[in-house]
Amino acid sequence: MNILLLYDTIEGQTGKISRHINERLGNAGYDVQIVNTSDEDLEVSFDEVDKVILAAPVHERRHPRSFEGTVTAYCEDLAAHDTLMISVSLKAAFESGLEEAQEYLSEMEMRTGFAPTQEALVAGAVRRDSYDYFESQVLRHVLLADQDVNLADGDREFTDWVALDATVDEFLENDA
């Protein structure tokens, strides 16, 4: 089976997730074409593609513009395939944030005009050294407000790799 994996990353966690999926599926015998939508000379081919996995992080309530632009530009091609959209956010790490994480995805679908076959809200990570003072305050007092998370020990990864693998496996096994 031929899989097209379109992704974008900002701080690196969605890139890590995409590389994990690419390696895991490649080892399982899938033919995976992985494309970063932020590449300036982006060319996407849907020739012989059986299914598409999309992955992008959420920052300031939206997915990267380059990612959303790619989804918009290839909307018809994407609609012709089974698609799994992996939306990566800190809100998805906590039960109390899942509704808001879903809103981010719904807003992206409204902006791009594209609705994937399947959706997954995946928890991201905190990279302490990636934030300036303002961003660190938003992280602490907005994104992680009311959460029992201690960032004093450094970076914190919230991604549930077992659940992610199960979601991808289920998507690949099912015919939409």
mmCIF file with all atom_site columns, C-alpha atoms in Angstrom:
data_model
loop_
_atom_site.group_PDB
_atom_site.id
_atom_site.type_symbol
_atom_site.label_atom_id
_atom_site.label_alt_id
_atom_site.label_comp_id
_atom_site.label_asym_id
_atom_site.label_entity_id
_atom_site.label_seq_id
_atom_site.pdbx_PDB_ins_code
_atom_site.Cartn_x
_atom_site.Cartn_y
_atom_site.Cartn_z
_atom_site.occupancy
_atom_site.B_iso_or_equiv
_atom_site.pdbx_formal_charge
_atom_site.auth_seq_id
_atom_site.auth_comp_id
_atom_site.auth_asym_id
_atom_site.auth_atom_id
_atom_site.pdbx_PDB_model_num
ATOM 1   C CA . MET A 1 1   ? 0.000   0.000  0.000  1.00 0.00 ? 1   MET A CA 1
ATOM 2   C CA . ASN A 1 2   ? 1.262   3.469  -0.906 1.00 0.00 ? 2   ASN A CA 1
ATOM 3   C CA . ILE A 1 3   ? 0.926   6.115  1.794  1.00 0.00 ? 3   ILE A CA 1
ATOM 4   C CA . LEU A 1 4   ? 1.423   9.862  1.375  1.00 0.00 ? 4   LEU A CA 1
ATOM 5   C CA . LEU A 1 5   ? 2.335   11.563 4.657  1.00 0.00 ? 5   LEU A CA 1
ATOM 6   C CA . LEU A 1 6   ? 1.990   15.351 4.537  1.00 0.00 ? 6   LEU A CA 1
ATOM 7   C CA . TYR A 1 7   ? 3.136   17.182 7.644  1.00 0.00 ? 7   TYR A CA 1
ATOM 8   C CA . ASP A 1 8   ? 4.345   20.455 9.085  1.00 0.00 ? 8   ASP A CA 1
ATOM 9   C CA . THR A 1 9   ? 6.160   21.086 12.338 1.00 0.00 ? 9   THR A CA 1
ATOM 10  C CA . ILE A 1 10  ? 6.993   24.149 14.410 1.00 0.00 ? 10  ILE A CA 1
ATOM 11  C CA . GLU A 1 11  ? 8.849   23.059 17.535 1.00 0.00 ? 11  GLU A CA 1
ATOM 12  C CA . GLY A 1 12  ? 9.639   19.567 16.298 1.00 0.00 ? 12  GLY A CA 1
ATOM 13  C CA . GLN A 1 13  ? 7.115   17.240 17.942 1.00 0.00 ? 13  GLN A CA 1
ATOM 14  C CA . THR A 1 14  ? 4.958   16.807 14.841 1.00 0.00 ? 14  THR A CA 1
ATOM 15  C CA . GLY A 1 15  ? 8.142   16.166 12.863 1.00 0.00 ? 15  GLY A CA 1
ATOM 16  C CA . LYS A 1 16  ? 9.071   13.497 15.408 1.00 0.00 ? 16  LYS A CA 1
ATOM 17  C CA . ILE A 1 17  ? 5.584   11.989 15.152 1.00 0.00 ? 17  ILE A CA 1
ATOM 18  C CA . SER A 1 18  ? 5.766   11.988 11.335 1.00 0.00 ? 18  SER A CA 1
ATOM 19  C CA . ARG A 1 19  ? 9.216   10.378 11.285 1.00 0.00 ? 19  ARG A CA 1
ATOM 20  C CA . HIS A 1 20  ? 7.959   7.752  13.741 1.00 0.00 ? 20  HIS A CA 1
ATOM 21  C CA . ILE A 1 21  ? 4.991   6.940  11.492 1.00 0.00 ? 21  ILE A CA 1
ATOM 22  C CA . ASN A 1 22  ? 7.228   6.899  8.402  1.00 0.00 ? 22  ASN A CA 1
ATOM 23  C CA . GLU A 1 23  ? 9.759   4.537  9.986  1.00 0.00 ? 23  GLU A CA 1
ATOM 24  C CA . ARG A 1 24  ? 7.152   2.271  11.518 1.00 0.00 ? 24  ARG A CA 1
ATOM 25  C CA . LEU A 1 25  ? 5.141   1.931  8.303  1.00 0.00 ? 25  LEU A CA 1
ATOM 26  C CA . GLY A 1 26  ? 8.274   1.504  6.205  1.00 0.00 ? 26  GLY A CA 1
ATOM 27  C CA . ASN A 1 27  ? 9.393   -1.343 8.472  1.00 0.00 ? 27  ASN A CA 1
ATOM 28  C CA . ALA A 1 28  ? 5.945   -2.915 8.052  1.00 0.00 ? 28  ALA A CA 1
ATOM 29  C CA . GLY A 1 29  ? 6.327   -2.949 4.262  1.00 0.00 ? 29  GLY A CA 1
ATOM 30  C CA . TYR A 1 30  ? 4.338   0.133  3.313  1.00 0.00 ? 30  TYR A CA 1
ATOM 31  C CA . ASP A 1 31  ? 5.680   2.489  0.654  1.00 0.00 ? 31  ASP A CA 1
ATOM 32  C CA . VAL A 1 32  ? 5.634   5.904  2.344  1.00 0.00 ? 32  VAL A CA 1
ATOM 33  C CA . GLN A 1 33  ? 6.226   9.253  0.660  1.00 0.00 ? 33  GLN A CA 1
ATOM 34  C CA . ILE A 1 34  ? 6.821   11.866 3.392  1.00 0.00 ? 34  ILE A CA 1
ATOM 35  C CA . VAL A 1 35  ? 6.482   15.556 2.504  1.00 0.00 ? 35  VAL A CA 1
ATOM 36  C CA . ASN A 1 36  ? 7.018   18.614 4.715  1.00 0.00 ? 36  ASN A CA 1
ATOM 37  C CA . THR A 1 37  ? 4.483   21.220 3.617  1.00 0.00 ? 37  THR A CA 1
ATOM 38  C CA . SER A 1 38  ? 6.782   24.061 4.649  1.00 0.00 ? 38  SER A CA 1
ATOM 39  C CA . ASP A 1 39  ? 9.272   23.165 1.889  1.00 0.00 ? 39  ASP A CA 1
ATOM 40  C CA . GLU A 1 40  ? 9.548   26.113 -0.497 1.00 0.00 ? 40  GLU A CA 1
ATOM 41  C CA . ASP A 1 41  ? 9.635   23.980 -3.643 1.00 0.00 ? 41  ASP A CA 1
ATOM 42  C CA . LEU A 1 42  ? 6.777   21.747 -2.546 1.00 0.00 ? 42  LEU A CA 1
ATOM 43  C CA . GLU A 1 43  ? 5.530   19.297 -5.135 1.00 0.00 ? 43  GLU A CA 1
ATOM 44  C CA . VAL A 1 44  ? 2.983   16.685 -4.182 1.00 0.00 ? 44  VAL A CA 1
ATOM 45  C CA . SER A 1 45  ? 2.047   13.740 -6.347 1.00 0.00 ? 45  SER A CA 1
ATOM 46  C CA . PHE A 1 46  ? -1.015  11.651 -5.621 1.00 0.00 ? 46  PHE A CA 1
ATOM 47  C CA . ASP A 1 47  ? -0.133  9.129  -8.352 1.00 0.00 ? 47  ASP A CA 1
ATOM 48  C CA . GLU A 1 48  ? -0.540  5.593  -7.019 1.00 0.00 ? 48  GLU A CA 1
ATOM 49  C CA . VAL A 1 49  ? -1.332  6.892  -3.514 1.00 0.00 ? 49  VAL A CA 1
ATOM 50  C CA . ASP A 1 50  ? -3.763  4.655  -1.642 1.00 0.00 ? 50  ASP A CA 1
ATOM 51  C CA . LYS A 1 51  ? -4.177  6.616  1.598  1.00 0.00 ? 51  LYS A CA 1
ATOM 52  C CA . VAL A 1 52  ? -3.031  9.955  3.001  1.00 0.00 ? 52  VAL A CA 1
ATOM 53  C CA . ILE A 1 53  ? -1.925  10.841 6.516  1.00 0.00 ? 53  ILE A CA 1
ATOM 54  C CA . LEU A 1 54  ? -1.867  14.541 7.408  1.00 0.00 ? 54  LEU A CA 1
ATOM 55  C CA . ALA A 1 55  ? -0.115  15.789 10.551 1.00 0.00 ? 55  ALA A CA 1
ATOM 56  C CA . ALA A 1 56  ? 0.252   19.328 11.864 1.00 0.00 ? 56  ALA A CA 1
ATOM 57  C CA . PRO A 1 57  ? 0.656   21.127 15.183 1.00 0.00 ? 57  PRO A CA 1
ATOM 58  C CA . VAL A 1 58  ? -1.602  23.795 16.616 1.00 0.00 ? 58  VAL A CA 1
ATOM 59  C CA . HIS A 1 59  ? -0.133  27.128 17.721 1.00 0.00 ? 59  HIS A CA 1
ATOM 60  C CA . GLU A 1 60  ? -2.287  30.097 18.618 1.00 0.00 ? 60  GLU A CA 1
ATOM 61  C CA . ARG A 1 61  ? -5.475  28.182 17.728 1.00 0.00 ? 61  ARG A CA 1
ATOM 62  C CA . ARG A 1 62  ? -4.440  27.198 14.224 1.00 0.00 ? 62  ARG A CA 1
ATOM 63  C CA . HIS A 1 63  ? -2.335  24.840 12.194 1.00 0.00 ? 63  HIS A CA 1
ATOM 64  C CA . PRO A 1 64  ? 0.597   26.330 10.220 1.00 0.00 ? 64  PRO A CA 1
ATOM 65  C CA . ARG A 1 65  ? -0.422  28.473 7.268  1.00 0.00 ? 65  ARG A CA 1
ATOM 66  C CA . SER A 1 66  ? 1.836   26.464 4.940  1.00 0.00 ? 66  SER A CA 1
ATOM 67  C CA . PHE A 1 67  ? 0.041   23.279 5.975  1.00 0.00 ? 67  PHE A CA 1
ATOM 68  C CA . GLU A 1 68  ? -3.423  24.783 5.604  1.00 0.00 ? 68  GLU A CA 1
ATOM 69  C CA . GLY A 1 69  ? -2.398  26.272 2.255  1.00 0.00 ? 69  GLY A CA 1
ATOM 70  C CA . THR A 1 70  ? -1.271  22.866 1.023  1.00 0.00 ? 70  THR A CA 1
ATOM 71  C CA . VAL A 1 71  ? -4.503  21.243 2.188  1.00 0.00 ? 71  VAL A CA 1
ATOM 72  C CA . THR A 1 72  ? -6.505  23.949 0.410  1.00 0.00 ? 72  THR A CA 1
ATOM 73  C CA . ALA A 1 73  ? -4.456  23.654 -2.795 1.00 0.00 ? 73  ALA A CA 1
ATOM 74  C CA . TYR A 1 74  ? -4.809  19.863 -2.915 1.00 0.00 ? 74  TYR A CA 1
ATOM 75  C CA . CYS A 1 75  ? -8.339  19.677 -1.518 1.00 0.00 ? 75  CYS A CA 1
ATOM 76  C CA . GLU A 1 76  ? -9.765  17.750 -4.489 1.00 0.00 ? 76  GLU A CA 1
ATOM 77  C CA . ASP A 1 77  ? -6.895  15.246 -4.512 1.00 0.00 ? 77  ASP A CA 1
ATOM 78  C CA . LEU A 1 78  ? -7.217  14.729 -0.764 1.00 0.00 ? 78  LEU A CA 1
ATOM 79  C CA . ALA A 1 79  ? -10.985 14.286 -1.008 1.00 0.00 ? 79  ALA A CA 1
ATOM 80  C CA . ALA A 1 80  ? -10.438 11.450 -3.490 1.00 0.00 ? 80  ALA A CA 1
ATOM 81  C CA . HIS A 1 81  ? -8.473  9.449  -0.890 1.00 0.00 ? 81  HIS A CA 1
ATOM 82  C CA . ASP A 1 82  ? -8.975  8.040  2.572  1.00 0.00 ? 82  ASP A CA 1
ATOM 83  C CA . THR A 1 83  ? -7.312  10.556 4.887  1.00 0.00 ? 83  THR A CA 1
ATOM 84  C CA . LEU A 1 84  ? -6.265  10.600 8.524  1.00 0.00 ? 84  LEU A CA 1
ATOM 85  C CA . MET A 1 85  ? -5.713  14.050 10.023 1.00 0.00 ? 85  MET A CA 1
ATOM 86  C CA . ILE A 1 86  ? -3.454  14.097 13.092 1.00 0.00 ? 86  ILE A CA 1
ATOM 87  C CA . SER A 1 87  ? -3.859  17.396 14.924 1.00 0.00 ? 87  SER A CA 1
ATOM 88  C CA . VAL A 1 88  ? -1.103  17.841 17.518 1.00 0.00 ? 88  VAL A CA 1
ATOM 89  C CA . SER A 1 89  ? -1.697  20.163 20.470 1.00 0.00 ? 89  SER A CA 1
ATOM 90  C CA . LEU A 1 90  ? -1.107  20.510 24.187 1.00 0.00 ? 90  LEU A CA 1
ATOM 91  C CA . LYS A 1 91  ? -4.852  20.794 24.734 1.00 0.00 ? 91  LYS A CA 1
ATOM 92  C CA . ALA A 1 92  ? -5.186  17.200 23.506 1.00 0.00 ? 92  ALA A CA 1
ATOM 93  C CA . ALA A 1 93  ? -3.021  16.063 26.426 1.00 0.00 ? 93  ALA A CA 1
ATOM 94  C CA . PHE A 1 94  ? -5.773  16.716 28.951 1.00 0.00 ? 94  PHE A CA 1
ATOM 95  C CA . GLU A 1 95  ? -9.391  15.583 29.125 1.00 0.00 ? 95  GLU A CA 1
ATOM 96  C CA . SER A 1 96  ? -10.429 19.152 29.933 1.00 0.00 ? 96  SER A CA 1
ATOM 97  C CA . GLY A 1 97  ? -8.814  20.400 26.710 1.00 0.00 ? 97  GLY A CA 1
ATOM 98  C CA . LEU A 1 98  ? -10.179 17.895 24.198 1.00 0.00 ? 98  LEU A CA 1
ATOM 99  C CA . GLU A 1 99  ? -13.191 19.990 23.236 1.00 0.00 ? 99  GLU A CA 1
ATOM 100 C CA . GLU A 1 100 ? -10.967 22.972 22.465 1.00 0.00 ? 100 GLU A CA 1
ATOM 101 C CA . ALA A 1 101 ? -8.517  20.743 20.562 1.00 0.00 ? 101 ALA A CA 1
ATOM 102 C CA . GLN A 1 102 ? -11.440 19.554 18.428 1.00 0.00 ? 102 GLN A CA 1
ATOM 103 C CA . GLU A 1 103 ? -12.412 23.186 17.798 1.00 0.00 ? 103 GLU A CA 1
ATOM 104 C CA . TYR A 1 104 ? -8.936  23.837 16.345 1.00 0.00 ? 104 TYR A CA 1
ATOM 105 C CA . LEU A 1 105 ? -9.462  21.012 13.885 1.00 0.00 ? 105 LEU A CA 1
ATOM 106 C CA . SER A 1 106 ? -13.003 22.113 13.009 1.00 0.00 ? 106 SER A CA 1
ATOM 107 C CA . GLU A 1 107 ? -11.765 25.657 12.378 1.00 0.00 ? 107 GLU A CA 1
ATOM 108 C CA . MET A 1 108 ? -9.052  24.318 10.055 1.00 0.00 ? 108 MET A CA 1
ATOM 109 C CA . GLU A 1 109 ? -11.649 22.321 8.145  1.00 0.00 ? 109 GLU A CA 1
ATOM 110 C CA . MET A 1 110 ? -13.765 25.457 7.700  1.00 0.00 ? 110 MET A CA 1
ATOM 111 C CA . ARG A 1 111 ? -10.754 27.477 6.483  1.00 0.00 ? 111 ARG A CA 1
ATOM 112 C CA . THR A 1 112 ? -9.515  24.822 4.037  1.00 0.00 ? 112 THR A CA 1
ATOM 113 C CA . GLY A 1 113 ? -12.826 23.401 2.861  1.00 0.00 ? 113 GLY A CA 1
ATOM 114 C CA . PHE A 1 114 ? -11.517 19.899 3.517  1.00 0.00 ? 114 PHE A CA 1
ATOM 115 C CA . ALA A 1 115 ? -12.822 17.304 5.966  1.00 0.00 ? 115 ALA A CA 1
ATOM 116 C CA . PRO A 1 116 ? -10.658 14.194 6.458  1.00 0.00 ? 116 PRO A CA 1
ATOM 117 C CA . THR A 1 117 ? -12.033 10.666 6.552  1.00 0.00 ? 117 THR A CA 1
ATOM 118 C CA . GLN A 1 118 ? -10.684 10.177 10.066 1.00 0.00 ? 118 GLN A CA 1
ATOM 119 C CA . GLU A 1 119 ? -9.356  12.556 12.728 1.00 0.00 ? 119 GLU A CA 1
ATOM 120 C CA . ALA A 1 120 ? -7.006  12.113 15.677 1.00 0.00 ? 120 ALA A CA 1
ATOM 121 C CA . LEU A 1 121 ? -6.283  14.600 18.436 1.00 0.00 ? 121 LEU A CA 1
ATOM 122 C CA . VAL A 1 122 ? -2.734  13.862 19.570 1.00 0.00 ? 122 VAL A CA 1
ATOM 123 C CA . ALA A 1 123 ? -0.948  15.389 22.529 1.00 0.00 ? 123 ALA A CA 1
ATOM 124 C CA . GLY A 1 124 ? 2.213   17.318 21.736 1.00 0.00 ? 124 GLY A CA 1
ATOM 125 C CA . ALA A 1 125 ? 5.207   18.309 23.827 1.00 0.00 ? 125 ALA A CA 1
ATOM 126 C CA . VAL A 1 126 ? 6.683   21.240 25.705 1.00 0.00 ? 126 VAL A CA 1
ATOM 127 C CA . ARG A 1 127 ? 10.180  22.329 24.713 1.00 0.00 ? 127 ARG A CA 1
ATOM 128 C CA . ARG A 1 128 ? 11.120  24.788 27.449 1.00 0.00 ? 128 ARG A CA 1
ATOM 129 C CA . ASP A 1 129 ? 14.005  26.360 25.529 1.00 0.00 ? 129 ASP A CA 1
ATOM 130 C CA . SER A 1 130 ? 11.760  27.072 22.524 1.00 0.00 ? 130 SER A CA 1
ATOM 131 C CA . TYR A 1 131 ? 9.807   29.881 24.178 1.00 0.00 ? 131 TYR A CA 1
ATOM 132 C CA . ASP A 1 132 ? 10.512  33.520 24.861 1.00 0.00 ? 132 ASP A CA 1
ATOM 133 C CA . TYR A 1 133 ? 9.245   35.095 28.084 1.00 0.00 ? 133 TYR A CA 1
ATOM 134 C CA . PHE A 1 134 ? 5.783   35.932 26.722 1.00 0.00 ? 134 PHE A CA 1
ATOM 135 C CA . GLU A 1 135 ? 5.290   32.482 25.210 1.00 0.00 ? 135 GLU A CA 1
ATOM 136 C CA . SER A 1 136 ? 6.415   30.801 28.431 1.00 0.00 ? 136 SER A CA 1
ATOM 137 C CA . GLN A 1 137 ? 3.837   32.807 30.388 1.00 0.00 ? 137 GLN A CA 1
ATOM 138 C CA . VAL A 1 138 ? 1.066   31.835 27.955 1.00 0.00 ? 138 VAL A CA 1
ATOM 139 C CA . LEU A 1 139 ? 2.196   28.227 28.257 1.00 0.00 ? 139 LEU A CA 1
ATOM 140 C CA . ARG A 1 140 ? 2.152   28.294 32.044 1.00 0.00 ? 140 ARG A CA 1
ATOM 141 C CA . HIS A 1 141 ? -0.954  30.406 32.673 1.00 0.00 ? 141 HIS A CA 1
ATOM 142 C CA . VAL A 1 142 ? -3.162  29.525 29.703 1.00 0.00 ? 142 VAL A CA 1
ATOM 143 C CA . LEU A 1 143 ? -2.264  26.240 28.026 1.00 0.00 ? 143 LEU A CA 1
ATOM 144 C CA . LEU A 1 144 ? -1.244  24.421 31.194 1.00 0.00 ? 144 LEU A CA 1
ATOM 145 C CA . ALA A 1 145 ? -3.492  26.322 33.616 1.00 0.00 ? 145 ALA A CA 1
ATOM 146 C CA . ASP A 1 146 ? -5.123  24.039 36.181 1.00 0.00 ? 146 ASP A CA 1
ATOM 147 C CA . GLN A 1 147 ? -2.919  21.122 35.114 1.00 0.00 ? 147 GLN A CA 1
ATOM 148 C CA . ASP A 1 148 ? -0.594  19.299 37.475 1.00 0.00 ? 148 ASP A CA 1
ATOM 149 C CA . VAL A 1 149 ? 2.496   19.636 35.282 1.00 0.00 ? 149 VAL A CA 1
ATOM 150 C CA . ASN A 1 150 ? 5.933   20.517 36.593 1.00 0.00 ? 150 ASN A CA 1
ATOM 151 C CA . LEU A 1 151 ? 8.220   21.849 33.879 1.00 0.00 ? 151 LEU A CA 1
ATOM 152 C CA . ALA A 1 152 ? 11.128  22.472 36.243 1.00 0.00 ? 152 ALA A CA 1
ATOM 153 C CA . ASP A 1 153 ? 12.782  19.269 35.063 1.00 0.00 ? 153 ASP A CA 1
ATOM 154 C CA . GLY A 1 154 ? 12.889  20.419 31.439 1.00 0.00 ? 154 GLY A CA 1
ATOM 155 C CA . ASP A 1 155 ? 11.091  19.282 28.313 1.00 0.00 ? 155 ASP A CA 1
ATOM 156 C CA . ARG A 1 156 ? 7.909   17.266 28.653 1.00 0.00 ? 156 ARG A CA 1
ATOM 157 C CA . GLU A 1 157 ? 6.458   14.970 26.026 1.00 0.00 ? 157 GLU A CA 1
ATOM 158 C CA . PHE A 1 158 ? 2.748   14.168 26.267 1.00 0.00 ? 158 PHE A CA 1
ATOM 159 C CA . THR A 1 159 ? 2.384   12.096 23.072 1.00 0.00 ? 159 THR A CA 1
ATOM 160 C CA . ASP A 1 160 ? 0.865   8.662  23.701 1.00 0.00 ? 160 ASP A CA 1
ATOM 161 C CA . TRP A 1 161 ? 2.858   6.620  21.184 1.00 0.00 ? 161 TRP A CA 1
ATOM 162 C CA . VAL A 1 162 ? 0.882   3.402  21.726 1.00 0.00 ? 162 VAL A CA 1
ATOM 163 C CA . ALA A 1 163 ? -2.433  5.182  21.086 1.00 0.00 ? 163 ALA A CA 1
ATOM 164 C CA . LEU A 1 164 ? -0.950  6.931  18.034 1.00 0.00 ? 164 LEU A CA 1
ATOM 165 C CA . ASP A 1 165 ? 0.223   3.609  16.581 1.00 0.00 ? 165 ASP A CA 1
ATOM 166 C CA . ALA A 1 166 ? -3.209  2.068  17.200 1.00 0.00 ? 166 ALA A CA 1
ATOM 167 C CA . THR A 1 167 ? -4.933  4.999  15.469 1.00 0.00 ? 167 THR A CA 1
ATOM 168 C CA . VAL A 1 168 ? -2.680  4.747  12.413 1.00 0.00 ? 168 VAL A CA 1
ATOM 169 C CA . ASP A 1 169 ? -3.087  0.953  12.278 1.00 0.00 ? 169 ASP A CA 1
ATOM 170 C CA . GLU A 1 170 ? -6.877  1.246  12.475 1.00 0.00 ? 170 GLU A CA 1
ATOM 171 C CA . PHE A 1 171 ? -6.876  3.842  9.689  1.00 0.00 ? 171 PHE A CA 1
ATOM 172 C CA . LEU A 1 172 ? -4.759  1.659  7.406  1.00 0.00 ? 172 LEU A CA 1
ATOM 173 C CA . GLU A 1 173 ? -6.829  -1.465 8.077  1.00 0.00 ? 173 GLU A CA 1
ATOM 174 C CA . ASN A 1 174 ? -10.211 0.157  7.417  1.00 0.00 ? 174 ASN A CA 1
ATOM 175 C CA . ASP A 1 175 ? -11.748 0.963  4.083  1.00 0.00 ? 175 ASP A CA 1
ATOM 176 C CA . ALA A 1 176 ? -13.683 4.223  4.235  1.00 0.00 ? 176 ALA A CA 1
#
